[in-house]
Short mmCIF file of N, CA, C and O in Angstrom, two decimals:
data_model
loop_
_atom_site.label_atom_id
_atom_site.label_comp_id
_atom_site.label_asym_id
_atom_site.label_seq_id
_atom_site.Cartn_x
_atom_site.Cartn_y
_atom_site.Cartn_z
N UNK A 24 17.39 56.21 92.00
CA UNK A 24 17.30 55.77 90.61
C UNK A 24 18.29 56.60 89.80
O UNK A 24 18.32 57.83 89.84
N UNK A 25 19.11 55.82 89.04
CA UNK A 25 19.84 56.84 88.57
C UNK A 25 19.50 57.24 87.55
O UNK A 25 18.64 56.60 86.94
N UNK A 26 20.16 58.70 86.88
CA UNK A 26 19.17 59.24 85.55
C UNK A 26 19.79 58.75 84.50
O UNK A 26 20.97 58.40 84.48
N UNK A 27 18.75 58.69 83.31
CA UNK A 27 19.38 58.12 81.91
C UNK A 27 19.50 59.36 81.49
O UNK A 27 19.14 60.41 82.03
N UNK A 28 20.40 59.01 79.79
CA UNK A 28 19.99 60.80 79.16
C UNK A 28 19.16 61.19 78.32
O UNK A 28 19.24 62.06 77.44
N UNK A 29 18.19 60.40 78.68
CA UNK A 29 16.64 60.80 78.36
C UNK A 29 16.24 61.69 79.61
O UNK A 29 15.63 62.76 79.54
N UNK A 30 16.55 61.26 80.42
CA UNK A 30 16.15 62.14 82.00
C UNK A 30 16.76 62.90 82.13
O UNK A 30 16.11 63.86 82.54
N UNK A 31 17.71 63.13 82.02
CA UNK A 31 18.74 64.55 82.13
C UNK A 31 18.28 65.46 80.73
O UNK A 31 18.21 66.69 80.86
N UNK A 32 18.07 65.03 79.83
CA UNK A 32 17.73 65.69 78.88
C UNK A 32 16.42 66.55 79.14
O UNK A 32 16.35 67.73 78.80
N UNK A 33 15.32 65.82 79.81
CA UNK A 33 13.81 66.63 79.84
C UNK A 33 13.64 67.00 80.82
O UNK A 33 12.48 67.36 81.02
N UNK A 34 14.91 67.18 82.34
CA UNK A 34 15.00 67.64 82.96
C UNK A 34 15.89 69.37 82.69
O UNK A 34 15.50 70.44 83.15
N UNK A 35 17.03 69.17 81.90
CA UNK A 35 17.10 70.25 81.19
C UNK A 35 16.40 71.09 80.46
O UNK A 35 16.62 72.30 80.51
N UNK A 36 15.62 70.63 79.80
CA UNK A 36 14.48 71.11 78.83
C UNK A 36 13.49 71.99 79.67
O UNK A 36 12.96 73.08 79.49
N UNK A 37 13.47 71.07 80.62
CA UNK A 37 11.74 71.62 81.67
C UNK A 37 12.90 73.43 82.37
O UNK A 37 12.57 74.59 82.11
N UNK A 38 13.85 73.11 83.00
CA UNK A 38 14.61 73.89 83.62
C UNK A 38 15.11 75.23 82.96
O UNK A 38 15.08 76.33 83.52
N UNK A 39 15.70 74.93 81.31
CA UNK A 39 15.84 75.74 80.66
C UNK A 39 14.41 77.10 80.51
O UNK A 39 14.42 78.28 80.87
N UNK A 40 13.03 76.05 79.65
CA UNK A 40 11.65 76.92 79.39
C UNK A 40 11.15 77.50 81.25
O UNK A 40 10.21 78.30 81.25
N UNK A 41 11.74 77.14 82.66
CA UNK A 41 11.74 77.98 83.68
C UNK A 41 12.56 79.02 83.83
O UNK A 41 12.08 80.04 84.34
N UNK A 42 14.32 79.02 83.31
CA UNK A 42 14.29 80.24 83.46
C UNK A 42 13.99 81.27 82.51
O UNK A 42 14.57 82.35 82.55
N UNK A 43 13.26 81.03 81.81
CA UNK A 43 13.19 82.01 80.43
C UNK A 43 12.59 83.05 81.78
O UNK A 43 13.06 84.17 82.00
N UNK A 44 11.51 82.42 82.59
CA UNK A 44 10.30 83.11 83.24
C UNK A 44 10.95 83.47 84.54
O UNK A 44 11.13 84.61 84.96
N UNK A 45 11.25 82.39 85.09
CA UNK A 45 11.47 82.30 86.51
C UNK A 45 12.40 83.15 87.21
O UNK A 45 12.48 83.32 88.43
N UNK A 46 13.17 83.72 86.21
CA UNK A 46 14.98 84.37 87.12
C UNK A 46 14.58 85.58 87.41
O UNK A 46 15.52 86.37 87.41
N UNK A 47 13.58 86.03 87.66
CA UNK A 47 13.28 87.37 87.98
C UNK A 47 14.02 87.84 89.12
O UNK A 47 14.48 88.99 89.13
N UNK A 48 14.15 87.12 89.98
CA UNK A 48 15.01 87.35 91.18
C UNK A 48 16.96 87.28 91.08
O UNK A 48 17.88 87.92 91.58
N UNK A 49 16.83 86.23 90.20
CA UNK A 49 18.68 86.33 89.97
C UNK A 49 19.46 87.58 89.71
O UNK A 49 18.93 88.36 88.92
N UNK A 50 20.43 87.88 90.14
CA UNK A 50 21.52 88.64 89.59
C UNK A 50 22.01 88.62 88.13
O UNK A 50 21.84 87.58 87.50
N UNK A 51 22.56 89.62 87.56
CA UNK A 51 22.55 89.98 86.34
C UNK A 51 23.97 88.60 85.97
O UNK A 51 24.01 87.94 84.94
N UNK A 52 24.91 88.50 87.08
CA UNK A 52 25.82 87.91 86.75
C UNK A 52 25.48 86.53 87.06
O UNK A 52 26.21 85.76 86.45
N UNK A 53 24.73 86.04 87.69
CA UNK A 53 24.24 84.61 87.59
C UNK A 53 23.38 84.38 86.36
O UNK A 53 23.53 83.34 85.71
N UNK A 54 22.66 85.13 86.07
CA UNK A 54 21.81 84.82 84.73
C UNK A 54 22.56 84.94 83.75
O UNK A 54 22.09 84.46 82.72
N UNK A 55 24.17 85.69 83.62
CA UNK A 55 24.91 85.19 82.43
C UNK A 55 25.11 84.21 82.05
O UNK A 55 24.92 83.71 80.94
N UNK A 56 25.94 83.43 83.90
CA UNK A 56 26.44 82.33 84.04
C UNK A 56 25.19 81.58 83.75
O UNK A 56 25.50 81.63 82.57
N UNK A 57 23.88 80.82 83.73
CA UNK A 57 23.52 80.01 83.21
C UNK A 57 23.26 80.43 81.94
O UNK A 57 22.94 79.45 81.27
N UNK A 58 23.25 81.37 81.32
CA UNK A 58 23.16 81.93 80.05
C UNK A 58 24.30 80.83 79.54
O UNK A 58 23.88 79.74 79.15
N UNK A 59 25.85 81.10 79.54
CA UNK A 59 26.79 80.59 79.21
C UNK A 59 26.39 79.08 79.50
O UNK A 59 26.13 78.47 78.47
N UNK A 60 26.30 78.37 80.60
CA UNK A 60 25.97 76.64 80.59
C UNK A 60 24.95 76.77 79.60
O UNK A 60 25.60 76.29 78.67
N UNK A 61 23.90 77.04 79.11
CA UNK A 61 22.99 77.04 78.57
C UNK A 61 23.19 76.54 76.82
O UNK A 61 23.08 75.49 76.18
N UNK A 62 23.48 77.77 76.58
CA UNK A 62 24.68 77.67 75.29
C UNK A 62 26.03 77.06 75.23
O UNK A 62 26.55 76.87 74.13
N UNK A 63 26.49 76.81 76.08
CA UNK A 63 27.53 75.46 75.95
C UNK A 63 26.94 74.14 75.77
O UNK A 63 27.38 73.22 75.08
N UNK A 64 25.80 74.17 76.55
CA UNK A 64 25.18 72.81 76.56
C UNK A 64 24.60 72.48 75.01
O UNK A 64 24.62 71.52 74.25
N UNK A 65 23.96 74.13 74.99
CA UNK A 65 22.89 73.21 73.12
C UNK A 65 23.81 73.34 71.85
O UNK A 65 23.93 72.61 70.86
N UNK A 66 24.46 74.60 72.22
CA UNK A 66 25.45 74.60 70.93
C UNK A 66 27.14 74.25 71.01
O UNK A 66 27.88 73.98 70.06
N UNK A 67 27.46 74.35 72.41
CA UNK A 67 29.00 73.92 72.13
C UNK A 67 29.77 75.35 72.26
O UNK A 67 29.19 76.41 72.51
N UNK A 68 31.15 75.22 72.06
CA UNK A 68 32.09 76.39 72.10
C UNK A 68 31.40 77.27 71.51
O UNK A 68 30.52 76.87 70.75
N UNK A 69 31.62 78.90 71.72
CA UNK A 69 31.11 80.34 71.06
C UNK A 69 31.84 79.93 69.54
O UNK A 69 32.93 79.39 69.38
N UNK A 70 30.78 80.39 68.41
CA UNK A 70 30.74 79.93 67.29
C UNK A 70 30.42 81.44 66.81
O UNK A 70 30.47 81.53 65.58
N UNK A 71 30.22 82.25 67.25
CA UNK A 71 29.76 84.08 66.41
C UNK A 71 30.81 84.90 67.23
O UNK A 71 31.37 84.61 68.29
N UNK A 72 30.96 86.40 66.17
CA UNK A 72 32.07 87.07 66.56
C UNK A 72 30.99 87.63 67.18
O UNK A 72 29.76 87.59 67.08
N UNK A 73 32.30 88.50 68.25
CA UNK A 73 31.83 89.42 69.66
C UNK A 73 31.00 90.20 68.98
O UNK A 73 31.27 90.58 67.85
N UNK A 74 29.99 90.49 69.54
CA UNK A 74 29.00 91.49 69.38
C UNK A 74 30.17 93.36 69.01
O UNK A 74 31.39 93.30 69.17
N UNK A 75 29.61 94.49 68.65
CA UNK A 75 29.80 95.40 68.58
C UNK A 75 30.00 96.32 69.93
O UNK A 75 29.61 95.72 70.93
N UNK A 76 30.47 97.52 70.18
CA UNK A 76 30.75 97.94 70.87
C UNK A 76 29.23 98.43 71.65
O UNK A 76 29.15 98.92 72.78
N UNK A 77 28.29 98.21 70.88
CA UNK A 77 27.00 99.67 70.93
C UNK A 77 26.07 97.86 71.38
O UNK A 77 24.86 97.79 71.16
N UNK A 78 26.53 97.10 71.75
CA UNK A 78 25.37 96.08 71.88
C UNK A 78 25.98 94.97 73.17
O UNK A 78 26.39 93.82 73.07
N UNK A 79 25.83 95.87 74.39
CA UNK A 79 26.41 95.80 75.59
C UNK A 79 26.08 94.73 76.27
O UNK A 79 27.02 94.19 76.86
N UNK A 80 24.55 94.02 76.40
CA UNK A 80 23.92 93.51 76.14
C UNK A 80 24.34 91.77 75.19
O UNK A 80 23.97 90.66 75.58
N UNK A 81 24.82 91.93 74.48
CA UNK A 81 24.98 90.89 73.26
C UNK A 81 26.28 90.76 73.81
O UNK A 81 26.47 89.65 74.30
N UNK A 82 27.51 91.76 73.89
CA UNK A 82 29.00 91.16 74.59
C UNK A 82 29.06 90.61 75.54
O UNK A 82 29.78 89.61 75.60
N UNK A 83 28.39 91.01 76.59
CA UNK A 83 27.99 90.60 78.21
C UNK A 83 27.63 88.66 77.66
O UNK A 83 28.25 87.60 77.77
N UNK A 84 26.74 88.93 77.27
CA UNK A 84 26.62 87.33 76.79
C UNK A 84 27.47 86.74 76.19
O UNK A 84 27.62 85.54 76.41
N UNK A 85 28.34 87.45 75.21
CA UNK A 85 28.90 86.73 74.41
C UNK A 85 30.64 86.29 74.93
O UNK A 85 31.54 85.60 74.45
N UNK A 86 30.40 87.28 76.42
CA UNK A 86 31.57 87.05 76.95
C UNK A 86 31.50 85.87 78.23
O UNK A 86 32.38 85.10 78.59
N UNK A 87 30.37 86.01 78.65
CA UNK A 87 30.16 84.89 79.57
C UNK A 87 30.21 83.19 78.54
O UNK A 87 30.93 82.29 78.99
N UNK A 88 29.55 82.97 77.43
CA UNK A 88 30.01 81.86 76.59
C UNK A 88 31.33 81.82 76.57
O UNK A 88 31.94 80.82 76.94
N UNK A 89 31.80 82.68 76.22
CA UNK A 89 33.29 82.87 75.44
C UNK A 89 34.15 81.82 76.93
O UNK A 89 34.67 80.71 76.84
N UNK A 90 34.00 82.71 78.19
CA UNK A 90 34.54 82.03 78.81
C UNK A 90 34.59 80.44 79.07
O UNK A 90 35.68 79.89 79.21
N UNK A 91 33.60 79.85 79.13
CA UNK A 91 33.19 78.46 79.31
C UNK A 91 33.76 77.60 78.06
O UNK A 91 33.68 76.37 78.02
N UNK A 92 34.08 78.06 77.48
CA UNK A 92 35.03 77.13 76.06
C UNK A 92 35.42 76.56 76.15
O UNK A 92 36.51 76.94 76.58
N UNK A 93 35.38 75.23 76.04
CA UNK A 93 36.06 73.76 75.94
C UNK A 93 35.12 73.03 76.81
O UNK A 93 35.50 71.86 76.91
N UNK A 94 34.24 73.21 77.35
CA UNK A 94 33.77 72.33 77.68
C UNK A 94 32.91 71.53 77.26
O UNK A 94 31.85 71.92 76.76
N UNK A 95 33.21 70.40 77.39
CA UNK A 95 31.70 69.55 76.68
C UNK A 95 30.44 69.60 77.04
O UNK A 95 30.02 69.73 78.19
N UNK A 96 29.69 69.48 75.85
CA UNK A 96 28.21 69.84 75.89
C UNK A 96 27.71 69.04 77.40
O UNK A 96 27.07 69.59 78.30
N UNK A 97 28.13 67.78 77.39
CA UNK A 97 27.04 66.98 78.58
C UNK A 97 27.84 67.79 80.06
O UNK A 97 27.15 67.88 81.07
N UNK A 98 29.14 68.30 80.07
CA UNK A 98 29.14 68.81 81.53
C UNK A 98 28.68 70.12 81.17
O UNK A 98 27.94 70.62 82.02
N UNK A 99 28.87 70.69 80.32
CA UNK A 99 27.90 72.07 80.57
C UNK A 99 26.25 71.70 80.45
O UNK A 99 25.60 72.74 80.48
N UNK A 100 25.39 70.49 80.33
CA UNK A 100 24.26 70.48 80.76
C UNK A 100 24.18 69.93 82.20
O UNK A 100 23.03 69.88 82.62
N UNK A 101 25.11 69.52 83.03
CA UNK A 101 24.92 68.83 84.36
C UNK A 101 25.45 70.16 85.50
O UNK A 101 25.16 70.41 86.67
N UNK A 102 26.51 70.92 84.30
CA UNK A 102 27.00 72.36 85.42
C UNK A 102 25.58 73.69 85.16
O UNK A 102 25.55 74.59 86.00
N UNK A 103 24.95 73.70 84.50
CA UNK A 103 23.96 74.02 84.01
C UNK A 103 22.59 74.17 85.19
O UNK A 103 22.10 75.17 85.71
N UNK A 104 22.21 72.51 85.36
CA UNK A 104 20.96 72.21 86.45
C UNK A 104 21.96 72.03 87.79
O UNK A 104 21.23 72.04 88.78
N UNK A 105 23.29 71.88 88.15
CA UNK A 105 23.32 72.14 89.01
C UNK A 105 23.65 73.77 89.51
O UNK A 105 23.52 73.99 90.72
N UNK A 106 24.02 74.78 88.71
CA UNK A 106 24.10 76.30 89.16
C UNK A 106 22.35 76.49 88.98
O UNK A 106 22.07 77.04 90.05
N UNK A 107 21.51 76.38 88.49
CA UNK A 107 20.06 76.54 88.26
C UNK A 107 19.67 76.05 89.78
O UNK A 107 19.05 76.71 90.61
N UNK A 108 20.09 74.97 89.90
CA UNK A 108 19.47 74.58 91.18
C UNK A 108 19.56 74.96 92.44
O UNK A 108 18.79 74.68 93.36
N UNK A 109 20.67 75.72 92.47
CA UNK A 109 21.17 76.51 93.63
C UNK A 109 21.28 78.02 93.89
O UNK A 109 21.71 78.72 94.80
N UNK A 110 20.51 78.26 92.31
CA UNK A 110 19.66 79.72 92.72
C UNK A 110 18.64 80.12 93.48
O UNK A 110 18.31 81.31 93.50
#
């Protein structure tokens, strides 16, 4: 059956509220990387300046977005559940 984007949508949704919980096991650098699909997907290109030097934490993220730039929201929600899925 193929998916509509109603289905891709609440399949994202369900996937996203799992890893809030679930990544306990992932690597620091895979949980960027869906960090970055994540935020490409809901908001689009990095839209805030780099975090500060003292918020290591906030750059790390803000550098994994940064990278993914230009891509459109619907392939960063399909590159998204498929790196999720293969954690």
């Amino acid at each position: 059956v193929p998916l509509n984007g109603a289905c891709v949508a609440e399949l994202f949704r369900r996937a996203s509220e799992f890893a809030r919980d679930g990544l306990k096991n992932a690597t620091t650098a895979e949980r960027l990387q869906l960090y970055a699909w994540f935020k490409q997907s809901t908001t689009g290109d990095c839209n805030i300046n780099r975090p500060g030097i003292f918020s290591m934490e906030g750059r790390a993220k803000w550098d994994a977005w940064n990278r993914v730039k230009g891509t459109p929201q619907e392939i960063g929600i399909d590159l998204s559940m498929i790196f999720f899925h293969c954690l």
